[in-house]
């Protein structure tokens, strides 16, 4: 478990909004899981440890391999920081602009040539010399080709920001052999126009499971009072652009980390509640949340200061009733 707020730096430029910034607190913790490959005696030891899960390497890396999986998880961390900043700043009454910024690759087909040159987290900015602003743009450019054609693309890695030009052979659609496919799952990459600069030093930690903790810590820094009321709170869960909280992995191990941190409350996604409660065994209070607002309510219930009512809720939260 690591205290979140000391990792966050928030600055506003000369033309930016005036920030109400509170002193740095140390009561919000995000939880991480360590992954390593045991051998020999260590493997025998961890097999008898209820706090350790032993799985095959492929379960961790998927079809992408170890290095590609690391790249993807670094990209997930970048996205988690952006989503956390957006949700927190909007909850504090600031406007955050969002615009499309290319077609980001979520996954690739291991059976097609694309898997050797494009990786999850890569963002396609152009294809065949034409700009790609949305995922639909790329799909339309692919539709103009036939199977076996070469597609020229300009991509940028979300994890390190390096741009490169590549060529990839298009495959055939499995249900219609005359139709060309790239063999990827795509989403439109959001770009944000933040009114202030929010920097989070996550070190070597990757993935998206700290998103909720980041969002709560940012909001705590820029609103009066203490969201936790001075109580230690351990948090795991992704944060989505609509303020919903998503599932994570390694919950049993994170429960142990939460208990060791001295926290009195652990917030988990609703999908992980049963696992967390079972692992906690009454050693720490566990609350399930489905939205950012539910997380704030849970903190109020343990004595935390509520967010001032004059701060407007974002439309996504209002629409959830």
Coordinates of N, CA and C in Angstrom, one line a residue, residues 91-312:
X91 N -15.7 17.0 -10.8 CA -16.4 17.0 -9.6 C -16.2 18.2 -8.7
X92 N -15.0 18.8 -8.9 CA -14.7 20.1 -8.2 C -15.2 21.3 -8.9
X93 N -15.9 21.1 -10.0 CA -16.5 22.2 -10.7 C -15.8 22.8 -11.8
X94 N -14.7 22.2 -12.2 CA -13.9 22.7 -13.4 C -14.3 22.0 -14.7
X95 N -14.2 22.7 -15.8 CA -14.5 22.1 -17.1 C -13.3 21.5 -17.7
X96 N -13.5 20.3 -18.2 CA -12.5 19.5 -18.9 C -12.9 19.2 -20.3
X97 N -12.2 19.7 -21.3 CA -12.5 19.4 -22.7 C -12.0 18.1 -23.1
X98 N -12.8 17.4 -23.9 CA -12.4 16.0 -24.4 C -12.6 16.1 -25.9
X99 N -11.6 15.6 -26.7 CA -11.7 15.6 -28.1 C -11.0 14.3 -28.6
X100 N -11.4 13.8 -29.8 CA -10.8 12.6 -30.3 C -9.4 12.8 -30.7
X101 N -8.5 11.8 -30.5 CA -7.1 11.9 -30.8 C -6.5 10.7 -31.5
X102 N -7.3 10.0 -32.3 CA -6.7 8.8 -33.0 C -7.4 7.5 -32.6
X103 N -7.0 6.4 -33.2 CA -7.6 5.1 -33.0 C -6.6 4.3 -32.1
X104 N -7.0 4.0 -30.9 CA -6.1 3.3 -30.0 C -6.4 1.8 -30.1
X105 N -5.3 1.0 -30.1 CA -5.5 -0.4 -30.3 C -5.6 -1.1 -28.9
X106 N -6.7 -1.8 -28.7 CA -7.0 -2.5 -27.5 C -6.5 -3.9 -27.5
X107 N -6.6 -4.6 -28.6 CA -6.1 -5.9 -28.7 C -5.8 -6.2 -30.2
X108 N -5.0 -7.2 -30.5 CA -4.7 -7.7 -31.8 C -4.9 -9.1 -32.0
X109 N -5.2 -9.6 -33.2 CA -5.4 -11.0 -33.5 C -4.0 -11.6 -33.6
X110 N -3.7 -12.7 -32.8 CA -2.4 -13.3 -32.9 C -2.2 -14.1 -34.2
X111 N -3.2 -14.3 -35.0 CA -3.1 -15.1 -36.2 C -2.9 -14.2 -37.4
X112 N -2.8 -12.9 -37.3 CA -2.7 -12.0 -38.4 C -1.4 -11.2 -38.3
X113 N -0.9 -10.8 -39.5 CA 0.4 -10.0 -39.5 C 0.5 -8.9 -38.5
X114 N -0.6 -8.2 -38.2 CA -0.7 -7.0 -37.4 C -0.1 -7.3 -36.0
X115 N -0.2 -8.5 -35.5 CA 0.3 -8.8 -34.2 C 1.8 -8.7 -34.0
X116 N 2.5 -8.7 -35.1 CA 4.0 -8.5 -35.1 C 4.5 -7.1 -35.1
X117 N 3.6 -6.2 -35.4 CA 4.0 -4.8 -35.6 C 3.2 -3.7 -34.8
X118 N 2.0 -4.1 -34.4 CA 1.2 -3.1 -33.6 C 0.8 -3.8 -32.3
X119 N 0.8 -3.0 -31.3 CA 0.6 -3.6 -29.9 C -0.5 -2.8 -29.2
X120 N -1.2 -3.5 -28.2 CA -2.1 -2.8 -27.4 C -1.5 -1.5 -26.8
X121 N -2.3 -0.4 -26.9 CA -1.8 0.9 -26.4 C -1.3 1.8 -27.5
X122 N -0.9 1.2 -28.7 CA -0.5 2.0 -29.8 C -1.7 2.8 -30.3
X123 N -1.5 4.0 -30.8 CA -2.5 4.9 -31.3 C -2.2 5.2 -32.8
X124 N -3.1 4.9 -33.7 CA -2.9 5.2 -35.1 C -3.4 6.6 -35.3
X125 N -2.5 7.4 -35.9 CA -2.7 8.8 -36.1 C -3.0 9.1 -37.6
X126 N -2.5 8.2 -38.5 CA -2.8 8.4 -39.9 C -2.6 7.0 -40.6
X127 N -3.3 6.9 -41.8 CA -3.2 5.7 -42.6 C -3.3 6.0 -44.0
X128 N -2.4 5.5 -44.8 CA -2.3 5.8 -46.3 C -2.2 7.3 -46.5
X129 N -1.6 8.1 -45.6 CA -1.4 9.5 -45.7 C -2.6 10.3 -45.3
X130 N -3.7 9.6 -44.8 CA -4.9 10.3 -44.4 C -4.9 10.4 -42.9
X131 N -5.4 11.5 -42.3 CA -5.4 11.6 -40.8 C -6.5 10.6 -40.3
X132 N -6.2 10.0 -39.1 CA -7.1 9.2 -38.4 C -7.4 9.9 -37.1
X133 N -8.6 10.4 -36.9 CA -9.0 11.1 -35.7 C -9.8 10.2 -34.8
X134 N -10.6 9.3 -35.4 CA -11.5 8.3 -34.7 C -11.2 6.9 -35.1
X135 N -11.7 6.0 -34.4 CA -11.6 4.6 -34.8 C -12.4 4.3 -36.1
X136 N -13.5 5.0 -36.3 CA -14.3 4.9 -37.5 C -13.5 5.3 -38.7
X137 N -12.7 6.4 -38.6 CA -11.8 6.8 -39.7 C -10.9 5.7 -40.2
X138 N -10.3 5.0 -39.2 CA -9.4 3.9 -39.6 C -10.2 2.8 -40.3
X139 N -11.3 2.5 -39.8 CA -12.1 1.4 -40.4 C -12.5 1.7 -41.8
X140 N -12.8 3.0 -42.1 CA -13.2 3.3 -43.5 C -12.0 3.2 -44.4
X141 N -10.8 3.6 -43.9 CA -9.6 3.5 -44.8 C -9.3 2.0 -45.1
X142 N -9.5 1.2 -44.1 CA -9.2 -0.3 -44.3 C -10.2 -0.8 -45.3
X143 N -11.5 -0.4 -45.2 CA -12.5 -0.9 -46.1 C -12.2 -0.6 -47.6
X144 N -11.3 0.4 -47.9 CA -11.0 0.7 -49.3 C -9.9 -0.3 -49.8
X145 N -9.5 -1.2 -49.0 CA -8.4 -2.1 -49.4 C -9.0 -3.5 -49.6
X146 N -8.1 -4.4 -50.2 CA -8.5 -5.8 -50.3 C -7.5 -6.6 -49.5
X147 N -7.9 -7.9 -49.1 CA -7.0 -8.7 -48.4 C -5.7 -8.9 -49.1
X148 N -4.6 -8.9 -48.3 CA -3.3 -9.0 -48.9 C -2.6 -7.6 -49.2
X149 N -3.4 -6.6 -49.2 CA -2.9 -5.2 -49.5 C -2.0 -4.8 -48.3
X150 N -1.1 -3.8 -48.5 CA -0.3 -3.3 -47.5 C -0.9 -1.9 -47.0
X151 N -1.1 -1.8 -45.7 CA -1.6 -0.5 -45.2 C -0.4 0.2 -44.5
X152 N -0.2 1.5 -44.9 CA 0.9 2.3 -44.2 C 0.2 3.1 -43.1
X153 N 0.8 3.0 -41.9 CA 0.2 3.7 -40.8 C 1.3 4.5 -40.0
X154 N 0.8 5.6 -39.4 CA 1.6 6.4 -38.5 C 1.1 6.1 -37.1
X155 N 1.9 5.6 -36.2 CA 1.4 5.3 -34.9 C 2.3 5.9 -33.8
X156 N 1.7 6.1 -32.6 CA 2.5 6.6 -31.5 C 2.2 5.6 -30.3
X157 N 3.2 5.3 -29.6 CA 3.0 4.4 -28.4 C 2.6 5.3 -27.2
X158 N 1.5 4.8 -26.6 CA 0.9 5.6 -25.5 C 1.8 5.5 -24.3
X159 N 2.6 4.4 -24.2 CA 3.5 4.3 -23.0 C 4.7 5.2 -23.0
X160 N 5.3 5.4 -24.2 CA 6.5 6.2 -24.2 C 6.4 7.4 -25.2
X161 N 5.3 7.6 -25.9 CA 5.1 8.7 -26.8 C 6.0 8.7 -28.1
X162 N 6.6 7.6 -28.4 CA 7.5 7.5 -29.6 C 6.6 7.2 -30.8
X163 N 6.8 8.1 -31.9 CA 6.1 7.9 -33.1 C 6.9 7.1 -34.1
X164 N 6.2 6.3 -34.9 CA 6.9 5.5 -35.9 C 6.0 5.2 -37.1
X165 N 6.6 5.0 -38.2 CA 5.9 4.6 -39.4 C 6.1 3.1 -39.7
X166 N 5.0 2.4 -40.0 CA 5.1 1.0 -40.3 C 4.2 0.6 -41.4
X167 N 4.4 -0.5 -42.0 CA 3.5 -1.1 -43.0 C 3.1 -2.5 -42.5
X168 N 1.8 -2.8 -42.7 CA 1.2 -4.0 -42.2 C 0.3 -4.6 -43.3
X169 N 0.5 -5.9 -43.5 CA -0.4 -6.6 -44.5 C -1.7 -6.9 -43.9
X170 N -2.8 -6.6 -44.7 CA -4.1 -6.8 -44.2 C -4.6 -8.2 -44.5
X171 N -5.4 -8.8 -43.5 CA -5.9 -10.1 -43.7 C -7.3 -10.1 -44.3
X172 N -7.9 -11.3 -44.3 CA -9.2 -11.5 -44.8 C -10.2 -11.7 -43.7
X173 N -11.4 -11.1 -43.9 CA -12.5 -11.2 -42.9 C -12.9 -12.7 -42.8
X174 N -13.0 -13.3 -41.6 CA -13.3 -14.7 -41.5 C -14.7 -15.1 -42.1
X175 N -15.7 -14.2 -42.1 CA -17.0 -14.5 -42.7 C -17.1 -14.0 -44.1
X176 N -16.2 -13.2 -44.5 CA -16.3 -12.6 -45.9 C -14.9 -12.5 -46.4
X177 N -14.4 -13.5 -47.1 CA -13.0 -13.5 -47.6 C -12.6 -12.4 -48.5
X178 N -13.6 -11.7 -49.1 CA -13.3 -10.6 -50.0 C -13.1 -9.3 -49.3
X179 N -13.3 -9.2 -48.0 CA -13.2 -8.0 -47.2 C -11.9 -8.0 -46.4
X180 N -11.2 -6.9 -46.5 CA -9.9 -6.7 -45.8 C -10.2 -6.4 -44.3
X181 N -9.3 -6.9 -43.4 CA -9.3 -6.6 -42.0 C -7.9 -6.4 -41.5
X182 N -7.8 -5.5 -40.5 CA -6.5 -5.3 -39.9 C -6.2 -6.3 -38.8
X183 N -7.3 -6.7 -38.2 CA -7.2 -7.7 -37.1 C -7.0 -7.1 -35.7
X184 N -7.7 -6.0 -35.4 CA -7.5 -5.3 -34.1 C -8.8 -4.9 -33.6
X185 N -8.9 -4.7 -32.3 CA -10.0 -4.1 -31.6 C -9.6 -2.7 -31.3
X186 N -10.4 -1.7 -31.7 CA -10.1 -0.3 -31.7 C -11.1 0.5 -30.8
X187 N -10.6 1.5 -30.2 CA -11.4 2.6 -29.6 C -10.8 3.9 -30.0
X188 N -11.7 4.9 -30.0 CA -11.2 6.3 -30.2 C -10.5 6.8 -29.0
X189 N -9.2 7.2 -29.2 CA -8.4 7.7 -28.0 C -8.9 9.1 -27.6
X190 N -9.2 9.3 -26.4 CA -9.6 10.7 -25.9 C -8.4 11.5 -25.6
X191 N -8.4 12.8 -26.0 CA -7.4 13.8 -25.6 C -8.1 14.8 -24.7
X192 N -7.4 15.3 -23.7 CA -8.1 16.1 -22.7 C -7.5 17.5 -22.7
X193 N -8.3 18.5 -22.5 CA -7.9 19.9 -22.3 C -8.1 20.2 -20.9
X194 N -7.1 19.9 -20.0 CA -7.2 20.1 -18.6 C -7.0 21.6 -18.3
X195 N -7.8 22.2 -17.4 CA -7.6 23.6 -17.0 C -6.3 23.7 -16.1
X196 N -5.9 22.7 -15.5 CA -4.6 22.7 -14.7 C -3.8 21.5 -15.1
X197 N -2.6 21.5 -14.6 CA -1.7 20.4 -14.9 C -1.7 19.4 -13.7
X198 N -2.0 18.2 -13.9 CA -2.0 17.2 -12.8 C -1.0 16.1 -13.2
X199 N 0.0 16.0 -12.3 CA 1.1 15.0 -12.5 C 1.1 14.0 -11.4
X200 N 1.1 12.7 -11.7 CA 1.1 11.6 -10.7 C 2.4 10.8 -10.9
X201 N 3.2 10.7 -9.9 CA 4.4 10.0 -10.0 C 4.2 8.5 -9.5
X202 N 3.8 7.7 -10.4 CA 3.4 6.3 -10.1 C 4.6 5.3 -10.1
X203 N 5.8 5.9 -10.4 CA 7.0 5.0 -10.4 C 6.9 3.9 -11.4
X204 N 7.2 2.7 -11.0 CA 7.2 1.5 -11.9 C 5.9 0.8 -11.9
X205 N 4.9 1.3 -11.1 CA 3.6 0.7 -11.1 C 2.8 1.0 -12.4
X206 N 2.2 -0.1 -12.9 CA 1.5 0.0 -14.1 C 0.1 -0.5 -14.0
X207 N -0.8 -0.5 -15.0 CA -2.1 -1.0 -15.0 C -3.1 0.2 -14.6
X208 N -4.4 -0.2 -14.5 CA -5.4 0.9 -14.3 C -6.1 0.8 -12.9
X209 N -5.7 -0.2 -12.0 CA -6.4 -0.4 -10.8 C -6.3 0.7 -9.8
X210 N -5.4 1.6 -10.0 CA -5.3 2.8 -9.0 C -6.1 4.0 -9.4
X211 N -6.9 3.8 -10.5 CA -7.7 5.0 -11.0 C -8.6 5.6 -9.9
X212 N -9.3 4.9 -9.2 CA -10.2 5.4 -8.2 C -9.5 6.1 -7.1
X213 N -8.4 5.5 -6.7 CA -7.6 6.1 -5.6 C -7.0 7.5 -6.1
X214 N -6.5 7.5 -7.3 CA -6.0 8.7 -7.9 C -7.1 9.8 -7.9
X215 N -8.3 9.5 -8.4 CA -9.3 10.5 -8.5 C -9.7 11.0 -7.1
X216 N -9.8 10.2 -6.1 CA -10.2 10.7 -4.8 C -9.0 11.5 -4.2
X217 N -7.8 11.2 -4.4 CA -6.7 11.9 -3.9 C -6.6 13.3 -4.6
X218 N -6.8 13.4 -5.9 CA -6.8 14.7 -6.5 C -7.9 15.6 -6.0
X219 N -9.1 15.0 -5.9 CA -10.3 15.8 -5.3 C -10.0 16.3 -3.9
X220 N -9.4 15.4 -3.1 CA -9.0 15.8 -1.7 C -8.1 17.0 -1.7
X221 N -7.2 17.0 -2.7 CA -6.2 18.1 -2.7 C -6.8 19.4 -3.1
X222 N -7.9 19.4 -3.9 CA -8.4 20.7 -4.4 C -9.7 21.1 -3.8
X223 N -10.2 20.4 -2.8 CA -11.4 20.8 -2.1 C -11.1 21.0 -0.6
X224 N -11.9 21.8 0.1 CA -11.7 22.0 1.5 C -11.9 20.8 2.3
X225 N -11.2 20.7 3.5 CA -11.5 19.6 4.4 C -10.7 18.3 4.0
X226 N -11.0 17.2 4.7 CA -10.4 15.9 4.5 C -11.4 14.9 4.1
X227 N -11.3 14.4 2.9 CA -12.3 13.4 2.5 C -12.4 12.2 3.4
X228 N -11.3 11.8 4.0 CA -11.2 10.7 4.9 C -11.5 11.0 6.3
X229 N -11.6 12.3 6.7 CA -11.7 12.6 8.1 C -10.5 12.3 8.9
X230 N -9.4 12.0 8.3 CA -8.2 11.6 9.0 C -8.0 10.1 9.2
X231 N -9.0 9.3 8.7 CA -9.0 7.9 8.8 C -8.2 7.3 7.6
X232 N -7.5 6.2 7.8 CA -6.8 5.5 6.7 C -7.8 4.8 5.9
X233 N -7.7 5.0 4.5 CA -8.6 4.3 3.6 C -7.8 3.7 2.5
X234 N -7.9 2.4 2.3 CA -7.2 1.7 1.2 C -8.2 1.5 0.0
X235 N -7.7 1.7 -1.2 CA -8.7 1.8 -2.3 C -8.1 1.0 -3.5
X236 N -9.0 0.2 -4.2 CA -8.7 -0.4 -5.5 C -9.9 -0.3 -6.4
X237 N -9.6 -0.1 -7.6 CA -10.7 0.0 -8.6 C -10.3 0.9 -9.7
X238 N -10.7 0.6 -10.9 CA -10.5 1.6 -12.0 C -11.5 2.7 -11.9
X239 N -11.2 3.8 -12.6 CA -12.2 4.9 -12.8 C -12.4 5.1 -14.2
X240 N -13.6 5.2 -14.6 CA -14.0 5.3 -16.0 C -14.4 6.8 -16.3
X241 N -14.5 7.2 -17.6 CA -14.8 8.6 -17.9 C -16.2 9.0 -17.4
X242 N -17.1 8.0 -17.3 CA -18.4 8.3 -16.8 C -18.5 8.3 -15.3
X243 N -17.4 8.2 -14.6 CA -17.3 8.2 -13.2 C -17.7 6.8 -12.6
X244 N -17.9 5.8 -13.4 CA -18.1 4.5 -12.8 C -16.8 3.8 -12.4
X245 N -16.9 2.8 -11.5 CA -15.7 2.1 -11.0 C -15.7 0.7 -11.5
X246 N -14.6 0.3 -12.1 CA -14.5 -1.0 -12.7 C -13.6 -2.0 -11.9
X247 N -13.7 -3.3 -12.3 CA -13.1 -4.4 -11.6 C -11.6 -4.4 -11.8
X248 N -10.9 -5.1 -10.9 CA -9.5 -5.2 -10.8 C -9.1 -6.6 -10.5
X249 N -7.8 -6.9 -10.5 CA -7.4 -8.3 -10.1 C -6.6 -8.2 -8.8
X250 N -6.1 -9.4 -8.3 CA -5.3 -9.5 -7.2 C -6.0 -9.0 -5.9
X251 N -7.3 -9.2 -5.7 CA -8.0 -8.6 -4.6 C -7.6 -9.2 -3.3
X252 N -7.4 -10.5 -3.3 CA -7.0 -11.2 -2.0 C -5.7 -10.6 -1.5
X253 N -4.7 -10.4 -2.4 CA -3.4 -9.9 -2.0 C -3.6 -8.4 -1.6
X254 N -4.5 -7.7 -2.2 CA -4.7 -6.3 -1.9 C -5.3 -6.1 -0.5
X255 N -6.2 -7.1 -0.1 CA -6.8 -7.0 1.2 C -5.7 -7.1 2.2
X256 N -4.7 -8.0 2.1 CA -3.6 -8.1 3.0 C -2.8 -6.9 3.1
X257 N -2.6 -6.2 1.9 CA -1.8 -5.0 1.9 C -2.6 -3.9 2.6
X258 N -3.9 -3.9 2.5 CA -4.8 -2.9 3.1 C -4.7 -3.0 4.6
X259 N -4.8 -4.2 5.1 CA -4.7 -4.5 6.5 C -3.3 -4.0 7.1
X260 N -2.3 -4.4 6.4 CA -0.9 -4.0 6.9 C -0.7 -2.5 6.9
X261 N -1.5 -1.7 6.0 CA -1.4 -0.3 6.0 C -2.0 0.4 7.2
X262 N -2.8 -0.3 8.0 CA -3.5 0.2 9.1 C -4.8 0.9 8.8
X263 N -5.2 0.8 7.5 CA -6.5 1.5 7.1 C -7.7 0.9 7.9
X264 N -8.7 1.7 8.1 CA -9.9 1.2 8.7 C -11.0 0.8 7.7
X265 N -10.8 1.2 6.5 CA -11.8 0.9 5.4 C -11.1 0.6 4.1
X266 N -11.7 -0.4 3.4 CA -11.2 -0.7 2.1 C -12.3 -0.6 1.1
X267 N -12.1 0.2 0.1 CA -13.1 0.4 -1.0 C -12.7 -0.5 -2.2
X268 N -13.7 -1.3 -2.7 CA -13.4 -2.2 -3.8 C -14.6 -2.1 -4.8
X269 N -14.3 -2.4 -6.1 CA -15.4 -2.5 -7.0 C -16.4 -3.5 -6.6
X270 N -17.7 -3.3 -6.9 CA -18.8 -4.2 -6.5 C -18.5 -5.7 -7.0
X271 N -17.8 -5.8 -8.1 CA -17.6 -7.2 -8.6 C -16.6 -7.9 -7.7
X272 N -15.8 -7.2 -6.9 CA -14.8 -7.9 -6.1 C -15.2 -8.0 -4.6
X273 N -16.5 -7.6 -4.3 CA -16.9 -7.6 -2.9 C -16.8 -8.9 -2.2
X274 N -17.4 -10.0 -2.8 CA -17.4 -11.3 -2.1 C -15.9 -11.8 -1.8
X275 N -15.1 -11.6 -2.8 CA -13.7 -12.1 -2.6 C -13.0 -11.3 -1.5
X276 N -13.2 -9.9 -1.5 CA -12.6 -9.1 -0.6 C -13.1 -9.4 0.9
X277 N -14.4 -9.5 1.0 CA -15.0 -9.8 2.3 C -14.4 -11.2 2.9
X278 N -14.4 -12.2 2.0 CA -13.9 -13.5 2.4 C -12.4 -13.4 2.8
X279 N -11.6 -12.6 2.1 CA -10.2 -12.5 2.4 C -10.0 -11.7 3.7
X280 N -10.9 -10.7 3.9 CA -10.7 -9.8 5.0 C -11.0 -10.5 6.3
X281 N -12.0 -11.4 6.3 CA -12.3 -12.2 7.5 C -12.5 -11.3 8.7
X282 N -13.3 -10.2 8.5 CA -13.6 -9.2 9.6 C -12.4 -8.5 10.2
X283 N -11.3 -8.5 9.5 CA -10.1 -7.8 10.0 C -10.1 -6.3 9.5
X284 N -10.9 -6.0 8.5 CA -11.0 -4.6 8.0 C -12.4 -4.5 7.4
X285 N -13.0 -3.3 7.5 CA -14.3 -3.0 6.9 C -14.1 -2.9 5.4
X286 N -15.0 -3.6 4.6 CA -14.9 -3.5 3.2 C -16.2 -3.0 2.6
X287 N -16.1 -2.0 1.7 CA -17.3 -1.4 1.1 C -17.2 -1.5 -0.4
X288 N -18.2 -1.9 -1.1 CA -18.3 -2.0 -2.5 C -18.8 -0.7 -3.1
X289 N -18.2 -0.2 -4.2 CA -18.7 1.0 -4.8 C -18.8 0.8 -6.3
X290 N -19.8 1.4 -6.9 CA -20.0 1.3 -8.4 C -19.7 2.6 -9.1
X291 N -19.7 3.7 -8.3 CA -19.4 5.0 -8.9 C -18.5 5.9 -8.0
X292 N -18.0 6.9 -8.6 CA -17.1 7.8 -7.8 C -17.9 8.5 -6.7
X293 N -19.2 8.8 -6.9 CA -20.0 9.4 -5.9 C -20.3 8.4 -4.8
X294 N -20.5 7.2 -5.0 CA -20.6 6.2 -4.0 C -19.4 6.1 -3.1
X295 N -18.2 6.2 -3.7 CA -17.0 6.2 -3.0 C -16.9 7.4 -2.0
X296 N -17.3 8.6 -2.5 CA -17.4 9.8 -1.6 C -18.4 9.6 -0.5
X297 N -19.5 9.0 -0.8 CA -20.5 8.7 0.3 C -19.9 7.8 1.4
X298 N -19.1 6.8 0.9 CA -18.5 5.8 1.9 C -17.6 6.6 2.8
X299 N -16.8 7.5 2.3 CA -15.9 8.3 3.1 C -16.6 9.2 4.1
X300 N -17.7 9.8 3.7 CA -18.6 10.6 4.6 C -19.1 9.7 5.7
X301 N -19.4 8.5 5.4 CA -20.0 7.6 6.5 C -19.0 7.2 7.6
X302 N -17.7 7.4 7.3 CA -16.7 7.1 8.3 C -16.2 8.4 9.0
X303 N -16.8 9.5 8.7 CA -16.4 10.8 9.3 C -15.7 11.7 8.4
X304 N -15.6 11.4 7.1 CA -14.9 12.3 6.2 C -15.7 13.6 5.9
X305 N -15.1 14.6 5.5 CA -15.7 15.9 5.1 C -16.4 15.7 3.7
X306 N -17.7 16.1 3.6 CA -18.3 16.0 2.3 C -17.8 17.1 1.4
X307 N -17.9 16.8 0.1 CA -17.5 17.8 -0.9 C -18.5 18.9 -0.8
X308 N -18.1 20.2 -0.8 CA -19.1 21.3 -0.7 C -20.2 21.2 -1.7
X309 N -21.4 21.4 -1.3 CA -22.6 21.2 -2.2 C -22.6 22.2 -3.4
X310 N -21.9 23.3 -3.3 CA -21.9 24.3 -4.4 C -21.1 23.8 -5.6
X311 N -20.3 22.8 -5.4 CA -19.5 22.2 -6.5 C -20.4 21.3 -7.3
X312 N -20.5 21.7 -8.6 CA -21.5 21.0 -9.5 C -21.0 19.5 -9.8

